[in-house]
mmCIF file of C-alpha atoms in Angstrom:
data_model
loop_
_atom_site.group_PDB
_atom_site.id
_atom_site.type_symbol
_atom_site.label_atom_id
_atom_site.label_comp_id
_atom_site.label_asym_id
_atom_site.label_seq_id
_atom_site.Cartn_x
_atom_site.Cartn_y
_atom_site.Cartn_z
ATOM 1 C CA UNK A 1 -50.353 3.351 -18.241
ATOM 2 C CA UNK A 2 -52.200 6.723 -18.120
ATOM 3 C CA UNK A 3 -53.931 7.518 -14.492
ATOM 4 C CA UNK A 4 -55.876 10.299 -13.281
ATOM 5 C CA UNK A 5 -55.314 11.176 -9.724
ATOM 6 C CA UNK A 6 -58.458 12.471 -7.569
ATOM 7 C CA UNK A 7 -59.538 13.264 -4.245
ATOM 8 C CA UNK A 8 -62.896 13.137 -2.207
ATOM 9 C CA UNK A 9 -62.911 15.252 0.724
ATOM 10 C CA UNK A 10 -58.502 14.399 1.158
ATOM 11 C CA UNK A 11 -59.229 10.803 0.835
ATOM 12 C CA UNK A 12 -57.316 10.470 -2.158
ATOM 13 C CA UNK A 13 -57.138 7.476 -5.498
ATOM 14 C CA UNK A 14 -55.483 6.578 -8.993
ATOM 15 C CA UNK A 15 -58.550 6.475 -11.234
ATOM 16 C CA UNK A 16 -58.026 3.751 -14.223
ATOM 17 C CA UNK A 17 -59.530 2.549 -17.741
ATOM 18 C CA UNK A 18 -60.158 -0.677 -17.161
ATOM 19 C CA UNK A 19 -61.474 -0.629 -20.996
ATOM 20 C CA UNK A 20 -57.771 0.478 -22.380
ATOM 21 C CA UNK A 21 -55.375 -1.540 -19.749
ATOM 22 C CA UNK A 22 -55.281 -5.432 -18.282
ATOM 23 C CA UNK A 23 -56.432 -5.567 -14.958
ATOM 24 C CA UNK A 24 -54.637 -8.549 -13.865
ATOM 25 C CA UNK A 25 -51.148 -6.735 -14.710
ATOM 26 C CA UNK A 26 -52.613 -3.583 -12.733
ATOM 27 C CA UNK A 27 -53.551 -5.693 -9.258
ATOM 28 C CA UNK A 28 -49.619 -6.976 -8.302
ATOM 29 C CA UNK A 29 -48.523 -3.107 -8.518
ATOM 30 C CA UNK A 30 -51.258 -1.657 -6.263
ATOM 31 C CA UNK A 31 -49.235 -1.526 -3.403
ATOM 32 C CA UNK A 32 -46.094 -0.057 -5.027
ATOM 33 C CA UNK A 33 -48.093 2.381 -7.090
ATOM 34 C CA UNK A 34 -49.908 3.488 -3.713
ATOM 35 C CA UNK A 35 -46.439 4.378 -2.030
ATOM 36 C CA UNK A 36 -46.434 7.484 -1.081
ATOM 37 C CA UNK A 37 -42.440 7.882 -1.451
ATOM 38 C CA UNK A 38 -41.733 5.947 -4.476
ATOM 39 C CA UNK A 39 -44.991 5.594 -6.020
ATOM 40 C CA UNK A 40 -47.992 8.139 -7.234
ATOM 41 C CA UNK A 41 -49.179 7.452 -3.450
ATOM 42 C CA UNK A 42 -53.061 7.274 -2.514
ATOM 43 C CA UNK A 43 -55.698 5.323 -0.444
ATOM 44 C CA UNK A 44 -56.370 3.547 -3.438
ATOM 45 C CA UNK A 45 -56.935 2.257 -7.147
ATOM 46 C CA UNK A 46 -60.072 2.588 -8.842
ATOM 47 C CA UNK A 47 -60.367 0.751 -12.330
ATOM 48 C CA UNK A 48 -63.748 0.870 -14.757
ATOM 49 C CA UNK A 49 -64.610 -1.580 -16.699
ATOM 50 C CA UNK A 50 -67.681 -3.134 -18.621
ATOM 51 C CA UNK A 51 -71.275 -4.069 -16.652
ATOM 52 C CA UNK A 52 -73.373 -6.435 -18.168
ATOM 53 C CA UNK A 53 -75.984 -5.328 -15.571
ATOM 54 C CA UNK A 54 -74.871 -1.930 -14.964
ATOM 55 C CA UNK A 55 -73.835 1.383 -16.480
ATOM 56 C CA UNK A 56 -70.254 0.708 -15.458
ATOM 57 C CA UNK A 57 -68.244 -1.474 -12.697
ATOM 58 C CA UNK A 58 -65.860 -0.084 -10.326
ATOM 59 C CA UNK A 59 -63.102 -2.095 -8.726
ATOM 60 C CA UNK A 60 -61.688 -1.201 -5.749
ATOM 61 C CA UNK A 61 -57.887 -1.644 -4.080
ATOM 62 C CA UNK A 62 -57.043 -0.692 -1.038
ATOM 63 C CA UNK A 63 -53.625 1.035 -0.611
ATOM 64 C CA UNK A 64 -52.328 -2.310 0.558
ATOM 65 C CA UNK A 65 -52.966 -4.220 -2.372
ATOM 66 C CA UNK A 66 -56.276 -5.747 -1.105
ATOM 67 C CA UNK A 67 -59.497 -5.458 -2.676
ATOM 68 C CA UNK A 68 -62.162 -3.867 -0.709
ATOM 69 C CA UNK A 69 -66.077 -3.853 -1.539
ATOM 70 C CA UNK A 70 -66.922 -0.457 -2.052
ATOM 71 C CA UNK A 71 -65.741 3.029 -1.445
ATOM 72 C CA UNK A 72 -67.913 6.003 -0.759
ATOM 73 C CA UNK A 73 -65.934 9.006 -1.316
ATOM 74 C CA UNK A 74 -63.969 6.769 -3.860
ATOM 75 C CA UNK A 75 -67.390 6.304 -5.929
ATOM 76 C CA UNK A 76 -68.041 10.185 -6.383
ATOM 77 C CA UNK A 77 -64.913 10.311 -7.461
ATOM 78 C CA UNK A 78 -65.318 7.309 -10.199
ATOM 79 C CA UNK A 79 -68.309 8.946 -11.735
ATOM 80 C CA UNK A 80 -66.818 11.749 -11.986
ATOM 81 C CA UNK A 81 -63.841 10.376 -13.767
ATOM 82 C CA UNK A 82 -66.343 8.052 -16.185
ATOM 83 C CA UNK A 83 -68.648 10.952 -17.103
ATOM 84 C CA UNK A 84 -65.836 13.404 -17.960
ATOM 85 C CA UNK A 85 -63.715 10.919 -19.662
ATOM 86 C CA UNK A 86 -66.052 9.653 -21.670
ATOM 87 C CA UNK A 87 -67.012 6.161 -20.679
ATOM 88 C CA UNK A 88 -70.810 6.963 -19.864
ATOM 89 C CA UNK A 89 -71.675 10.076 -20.344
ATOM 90 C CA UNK A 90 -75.294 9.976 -17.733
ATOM 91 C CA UNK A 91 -76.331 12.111 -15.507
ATOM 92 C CA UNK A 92 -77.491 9.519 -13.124
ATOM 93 C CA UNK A 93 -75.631 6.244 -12.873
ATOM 94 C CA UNK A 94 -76.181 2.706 -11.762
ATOM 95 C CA UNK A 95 -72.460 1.571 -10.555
ATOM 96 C CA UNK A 96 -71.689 -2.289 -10.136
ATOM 97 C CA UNK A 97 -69.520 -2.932 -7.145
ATOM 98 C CA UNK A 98 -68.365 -6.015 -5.191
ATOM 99 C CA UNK A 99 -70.981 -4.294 -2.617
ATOM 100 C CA UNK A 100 -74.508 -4.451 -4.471
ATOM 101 C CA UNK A 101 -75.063 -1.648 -6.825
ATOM 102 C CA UNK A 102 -74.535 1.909 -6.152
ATOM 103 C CA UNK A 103 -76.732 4.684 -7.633
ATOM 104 C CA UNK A 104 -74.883 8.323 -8.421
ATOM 105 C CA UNK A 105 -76.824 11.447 -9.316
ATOM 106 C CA UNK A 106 -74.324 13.674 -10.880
ATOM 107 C CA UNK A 107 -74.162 18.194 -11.155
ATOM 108 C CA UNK A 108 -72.950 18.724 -14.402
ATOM 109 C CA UNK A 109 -71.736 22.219 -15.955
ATOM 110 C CA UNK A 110 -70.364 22.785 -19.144
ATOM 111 C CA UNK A 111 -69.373 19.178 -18.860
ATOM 112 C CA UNK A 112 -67.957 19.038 -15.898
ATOM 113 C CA UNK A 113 -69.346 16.807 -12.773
ATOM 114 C CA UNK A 114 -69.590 20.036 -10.015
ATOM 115 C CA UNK A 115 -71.588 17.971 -7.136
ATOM 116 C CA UNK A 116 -72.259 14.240 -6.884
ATOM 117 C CA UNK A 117 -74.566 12.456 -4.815
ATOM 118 C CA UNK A 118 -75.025 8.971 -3.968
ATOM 119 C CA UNK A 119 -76.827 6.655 -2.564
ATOM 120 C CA UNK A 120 -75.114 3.517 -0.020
ATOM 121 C CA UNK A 121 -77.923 0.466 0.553
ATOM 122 C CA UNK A 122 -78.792 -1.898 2.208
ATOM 123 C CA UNK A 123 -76.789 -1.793 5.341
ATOM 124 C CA UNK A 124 -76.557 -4.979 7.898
ATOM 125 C CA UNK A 125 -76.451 -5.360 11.517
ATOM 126 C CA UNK A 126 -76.364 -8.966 11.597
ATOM 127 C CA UNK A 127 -73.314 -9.819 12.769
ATOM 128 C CA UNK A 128 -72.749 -13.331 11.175
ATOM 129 C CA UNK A 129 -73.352 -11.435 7.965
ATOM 130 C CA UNK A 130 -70.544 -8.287 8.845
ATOM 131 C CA UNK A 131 -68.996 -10.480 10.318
ATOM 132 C CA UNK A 132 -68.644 -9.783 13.935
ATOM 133 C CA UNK A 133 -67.682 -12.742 16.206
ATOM 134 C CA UNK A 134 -70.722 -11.644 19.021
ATOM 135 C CA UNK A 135 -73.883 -12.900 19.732
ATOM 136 C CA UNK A 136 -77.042 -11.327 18.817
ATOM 137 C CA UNK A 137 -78.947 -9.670 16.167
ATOM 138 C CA UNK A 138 -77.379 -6.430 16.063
ATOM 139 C CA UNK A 139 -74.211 -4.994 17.174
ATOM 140 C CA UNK A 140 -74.794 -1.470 19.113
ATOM 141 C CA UNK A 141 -72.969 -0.452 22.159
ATOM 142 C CA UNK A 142 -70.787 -3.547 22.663
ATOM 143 C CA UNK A 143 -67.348 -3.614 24.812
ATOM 144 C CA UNK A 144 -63.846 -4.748 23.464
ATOM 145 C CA UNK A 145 -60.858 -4.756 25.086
ATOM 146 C CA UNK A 146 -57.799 -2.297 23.795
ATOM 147 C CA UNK A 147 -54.675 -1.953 25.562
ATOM 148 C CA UNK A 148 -56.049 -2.732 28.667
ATOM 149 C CA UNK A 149 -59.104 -0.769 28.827
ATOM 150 C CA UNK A 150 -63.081 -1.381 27.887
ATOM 151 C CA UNK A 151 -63.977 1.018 24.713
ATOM 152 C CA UNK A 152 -67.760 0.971 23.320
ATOM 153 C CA UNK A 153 -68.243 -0.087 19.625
ATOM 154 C CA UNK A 154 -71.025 -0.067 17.190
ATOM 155 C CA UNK A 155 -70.491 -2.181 14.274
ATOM 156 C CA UNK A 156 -72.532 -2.634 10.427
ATOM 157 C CA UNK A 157 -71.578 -3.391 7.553
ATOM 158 C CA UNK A 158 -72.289 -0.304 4.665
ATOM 159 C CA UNK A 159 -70.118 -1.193 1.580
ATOM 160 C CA UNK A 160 -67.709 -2.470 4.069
ATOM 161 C CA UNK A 161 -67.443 -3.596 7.624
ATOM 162 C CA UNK A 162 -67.407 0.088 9.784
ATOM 163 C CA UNK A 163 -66.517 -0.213 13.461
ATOM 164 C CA UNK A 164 -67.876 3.283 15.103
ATOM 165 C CA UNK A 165 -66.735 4.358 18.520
ATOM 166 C CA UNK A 166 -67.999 7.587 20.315
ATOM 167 C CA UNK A 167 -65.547 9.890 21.933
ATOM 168 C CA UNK A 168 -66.615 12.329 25.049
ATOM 169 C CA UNK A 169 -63.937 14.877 23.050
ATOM 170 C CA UNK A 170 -61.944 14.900 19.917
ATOM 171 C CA UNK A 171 -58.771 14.157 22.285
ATOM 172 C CA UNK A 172 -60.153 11.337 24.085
ATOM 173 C CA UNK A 173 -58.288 8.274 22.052
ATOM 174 C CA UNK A 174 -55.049 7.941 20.315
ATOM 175 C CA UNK A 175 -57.157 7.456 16.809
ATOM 176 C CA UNK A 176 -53.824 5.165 14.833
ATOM 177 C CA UNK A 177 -52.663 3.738 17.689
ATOM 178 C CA UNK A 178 -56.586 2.112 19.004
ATOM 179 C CA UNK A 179 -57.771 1.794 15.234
ATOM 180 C CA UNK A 180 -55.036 -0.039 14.008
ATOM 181 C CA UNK A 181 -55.704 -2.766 17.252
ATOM 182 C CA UNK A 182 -59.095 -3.007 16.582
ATOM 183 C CA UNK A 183 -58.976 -3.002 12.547
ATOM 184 C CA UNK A 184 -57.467 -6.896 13.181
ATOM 185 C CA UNK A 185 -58.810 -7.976 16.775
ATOM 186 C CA UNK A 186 -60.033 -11.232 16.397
ATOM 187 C CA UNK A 187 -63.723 -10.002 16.652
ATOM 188 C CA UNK A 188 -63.363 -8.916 13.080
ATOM 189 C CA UNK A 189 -62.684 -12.097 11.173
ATOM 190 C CA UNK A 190 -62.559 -10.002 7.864
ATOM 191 C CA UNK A 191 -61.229 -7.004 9.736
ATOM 192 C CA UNK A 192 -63.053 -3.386 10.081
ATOM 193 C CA UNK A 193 -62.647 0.089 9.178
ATOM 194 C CA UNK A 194 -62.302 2.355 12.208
ATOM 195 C CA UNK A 195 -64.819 5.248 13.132
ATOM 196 C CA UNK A 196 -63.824 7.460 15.481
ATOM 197 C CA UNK A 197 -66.704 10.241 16.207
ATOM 198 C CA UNK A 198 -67.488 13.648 18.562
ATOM 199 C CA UNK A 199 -71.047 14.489 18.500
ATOM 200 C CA UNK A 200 -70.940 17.943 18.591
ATOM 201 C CA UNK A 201 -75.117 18.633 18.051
ATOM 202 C CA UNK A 202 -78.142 16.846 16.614
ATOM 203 C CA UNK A 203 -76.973 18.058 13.061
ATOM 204 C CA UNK A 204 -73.049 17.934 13.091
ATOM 205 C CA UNK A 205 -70.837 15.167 13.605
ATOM 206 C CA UNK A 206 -66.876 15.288 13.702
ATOM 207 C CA UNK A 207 -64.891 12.166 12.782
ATOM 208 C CA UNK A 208 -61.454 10.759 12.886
ATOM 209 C CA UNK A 209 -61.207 7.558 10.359
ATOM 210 C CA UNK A 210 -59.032 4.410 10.298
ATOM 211 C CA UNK A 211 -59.435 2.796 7.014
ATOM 212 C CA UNK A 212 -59.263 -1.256 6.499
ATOM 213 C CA UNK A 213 -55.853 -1.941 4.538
ATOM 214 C CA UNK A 214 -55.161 2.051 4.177
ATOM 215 C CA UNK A 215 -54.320 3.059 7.724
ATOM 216 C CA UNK A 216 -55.086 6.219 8.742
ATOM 217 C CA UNK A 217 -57.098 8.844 6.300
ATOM 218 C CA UNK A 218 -58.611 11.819 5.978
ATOM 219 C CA UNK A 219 -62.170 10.684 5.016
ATOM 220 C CA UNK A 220 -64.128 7.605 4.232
ATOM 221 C CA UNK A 221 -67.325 7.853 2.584
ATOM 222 C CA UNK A 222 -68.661 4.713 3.822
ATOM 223 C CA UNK A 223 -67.333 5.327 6.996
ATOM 224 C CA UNK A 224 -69.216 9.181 6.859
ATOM 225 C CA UNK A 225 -72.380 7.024 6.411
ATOM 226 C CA UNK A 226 -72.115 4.543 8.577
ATOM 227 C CA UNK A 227 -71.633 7.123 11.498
ATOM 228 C CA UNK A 228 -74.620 9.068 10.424
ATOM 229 C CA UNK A 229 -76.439 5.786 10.586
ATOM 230 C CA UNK A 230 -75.405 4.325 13.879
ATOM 231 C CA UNK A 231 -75.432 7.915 15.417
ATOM 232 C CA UNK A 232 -79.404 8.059 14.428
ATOM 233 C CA UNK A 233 -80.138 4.344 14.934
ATOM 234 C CA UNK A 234 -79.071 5.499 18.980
ATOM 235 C CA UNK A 235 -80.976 8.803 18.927
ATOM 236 C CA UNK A 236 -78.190 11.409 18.998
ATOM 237 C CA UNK A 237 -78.391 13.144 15.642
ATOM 238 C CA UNK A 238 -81.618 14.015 13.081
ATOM 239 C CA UNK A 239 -81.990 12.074 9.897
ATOM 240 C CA UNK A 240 -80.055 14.797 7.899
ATOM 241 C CA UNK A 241 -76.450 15.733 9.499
ATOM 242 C CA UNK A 242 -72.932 16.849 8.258
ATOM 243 C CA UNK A 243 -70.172 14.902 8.966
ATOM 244 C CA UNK A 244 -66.732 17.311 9.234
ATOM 245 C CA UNK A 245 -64.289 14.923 8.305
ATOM 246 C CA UNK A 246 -60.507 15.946 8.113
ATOM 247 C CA UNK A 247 -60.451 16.490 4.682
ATOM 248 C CA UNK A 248 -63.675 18.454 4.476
ATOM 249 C CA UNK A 249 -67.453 18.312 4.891
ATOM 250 C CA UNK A 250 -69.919 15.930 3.822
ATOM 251 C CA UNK A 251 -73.484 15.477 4.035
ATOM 252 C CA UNK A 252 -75.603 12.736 4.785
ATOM 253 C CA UNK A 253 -79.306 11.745 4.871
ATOM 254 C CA UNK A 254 -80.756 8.125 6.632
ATOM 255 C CA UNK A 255 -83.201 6.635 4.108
ATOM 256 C CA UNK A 256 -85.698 3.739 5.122
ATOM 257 C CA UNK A 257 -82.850 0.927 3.708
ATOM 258 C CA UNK A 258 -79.639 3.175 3.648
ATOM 259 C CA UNK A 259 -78.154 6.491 3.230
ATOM 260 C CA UNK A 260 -77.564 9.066 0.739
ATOM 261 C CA UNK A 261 -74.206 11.004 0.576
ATOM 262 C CA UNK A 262 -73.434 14.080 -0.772
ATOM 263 C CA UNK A 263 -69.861 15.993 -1.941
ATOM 264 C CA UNK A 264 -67.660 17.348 -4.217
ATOM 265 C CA UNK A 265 -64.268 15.378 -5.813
ATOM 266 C CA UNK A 266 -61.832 16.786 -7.619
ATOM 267 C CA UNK A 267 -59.056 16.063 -10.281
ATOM 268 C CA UNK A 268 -56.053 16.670 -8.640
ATOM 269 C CA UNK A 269 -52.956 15.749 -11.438
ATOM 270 C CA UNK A 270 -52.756 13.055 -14.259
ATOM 271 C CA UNK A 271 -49.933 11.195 -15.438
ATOM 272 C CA UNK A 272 -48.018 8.392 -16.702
ATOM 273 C CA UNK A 273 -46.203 5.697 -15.451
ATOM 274 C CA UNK A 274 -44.419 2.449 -16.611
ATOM 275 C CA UNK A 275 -45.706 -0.377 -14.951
ATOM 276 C CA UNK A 276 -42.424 -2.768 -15.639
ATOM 277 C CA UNK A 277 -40.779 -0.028 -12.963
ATOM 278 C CA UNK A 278 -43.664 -1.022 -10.752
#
């Protein structure tokens, strides 16, 4: 099976045809293929296949074999691998995704995809609908229990459940050791992606991510967003802001009914690999 291995701001994926391989013999190797010792290794598999609503449907894996909604730095990455492989050649996209669909304007020169931007909506703050086992209509500024000690937490869901939890200073949690508690506390009956964030002014956030069935990573789209969200819905950044993430910088704006996202991905190897190994 031919892959192409990409990367979004370090958060890194195996890109797939859907149109030339079987999914259902791709989805028991995930795991193994993710390995980052004896496999390709990445956060995740993305395979395309056929929309009968849409210009093209993304699937996403986590790195731990399950299949998550959406991906935001993963979906700049898929149109870029569908527009310069072949399988839709537009310039702006309509993606179908376990999520809702997702809407990609794409920079092309010379036929490459240079800058992609894309737009994340309809986020949710109920928290029946996250879910979220807490009363209410919205989740902002609630208290759970870690190790002992009472740590703030916003909570929507954008693609994905994101958790976000403001830090005083970059230093002020251990980011694996409190994300991977709270990814699978009971409050989170389909668990939640991590968000760790330092405000540092009205335009710039910093952010430390622990990803749902990846661990630890260098940046989440979705996760990006969802900060920039929750950060304005309290009234500590502007509408427009950068998010530094560890892997690089991206660039969000809130919209009336969710947010637009804005980076670069790139191609970072292809290959080959014999799934009967897998």
């Amino acid at each position: 099976m031919k892959f192409t291995k990409m990367q979004g701001a370090g958060n890194d994926f195996l890109l797939i045809d859907g149109f030339k391989y079987n999914l259902e013999e791709i989805i028991p190797k995930i795991k193994n293929l993710c390995d980052r010792r004896f496999g390709v290794g990445g956060d995740g598999i993305m395979v395309a296949l056929p929309s009968e609503t849409c210009d093209i449907k993304m699937f996403y894996y986590n790195s731990d074999g399950s299949q998550g909604e959406m991906c935001g730095n993963g979906l700049r990455c898929f149109v870029k691998f569908v527009y310069e492989k072949g399988i839709v050649q537009k310039e702006n996209l309509k993606i179908e995704t376990l999520a809702g669909v997702q809407y990609a304007d794409l920079t092309v020169k010379d036929g490459k995809v240079e800058a992609i931007e894309i737009e994340i909506g309809n986020p949710i703050f109920n928290p029946k609908d996250i879910p979220v086992n807490v009363a209410g209509e919205e989740v902002f500024n609630r208290e759970i229990e870690i190790f002992g000690e009472k740590i703030k937490f916003s909570t929507i869901f954008l693609g994905v459940p994101h958790t976000v939890i403001f830090m005083e200073n970059e230093n002020q949690y251990d980011i694996n050791k409190i994300g991977r508690e709270i990814e699978v506390h009971p409050l989170f009956p389909k668990k939640t992606n991590v968000n760790f964030i330092f405000v540092k002014d009205r335009k710039t956030i910093k952010i430390f991510t622990w990803e749902r069935g990846a661990g630890r990573t260098l940046a989440c789209g979705t996760g990006s967003c969802s900060a920039g969200l929750i950060s304005y819905r309290l009234g500590y950044t502007e509408k427009e802001a950068k998010i530094i993430t560890e892997g690089g910088d991206l660039y969000i704006k809130i919209l009336e009914n969710g947010v637009k996202l804005r980076g670069g991905a790139e191609i970072t190897f292809e290959g080959e690999v014999d799934l009967k190994k897998y």
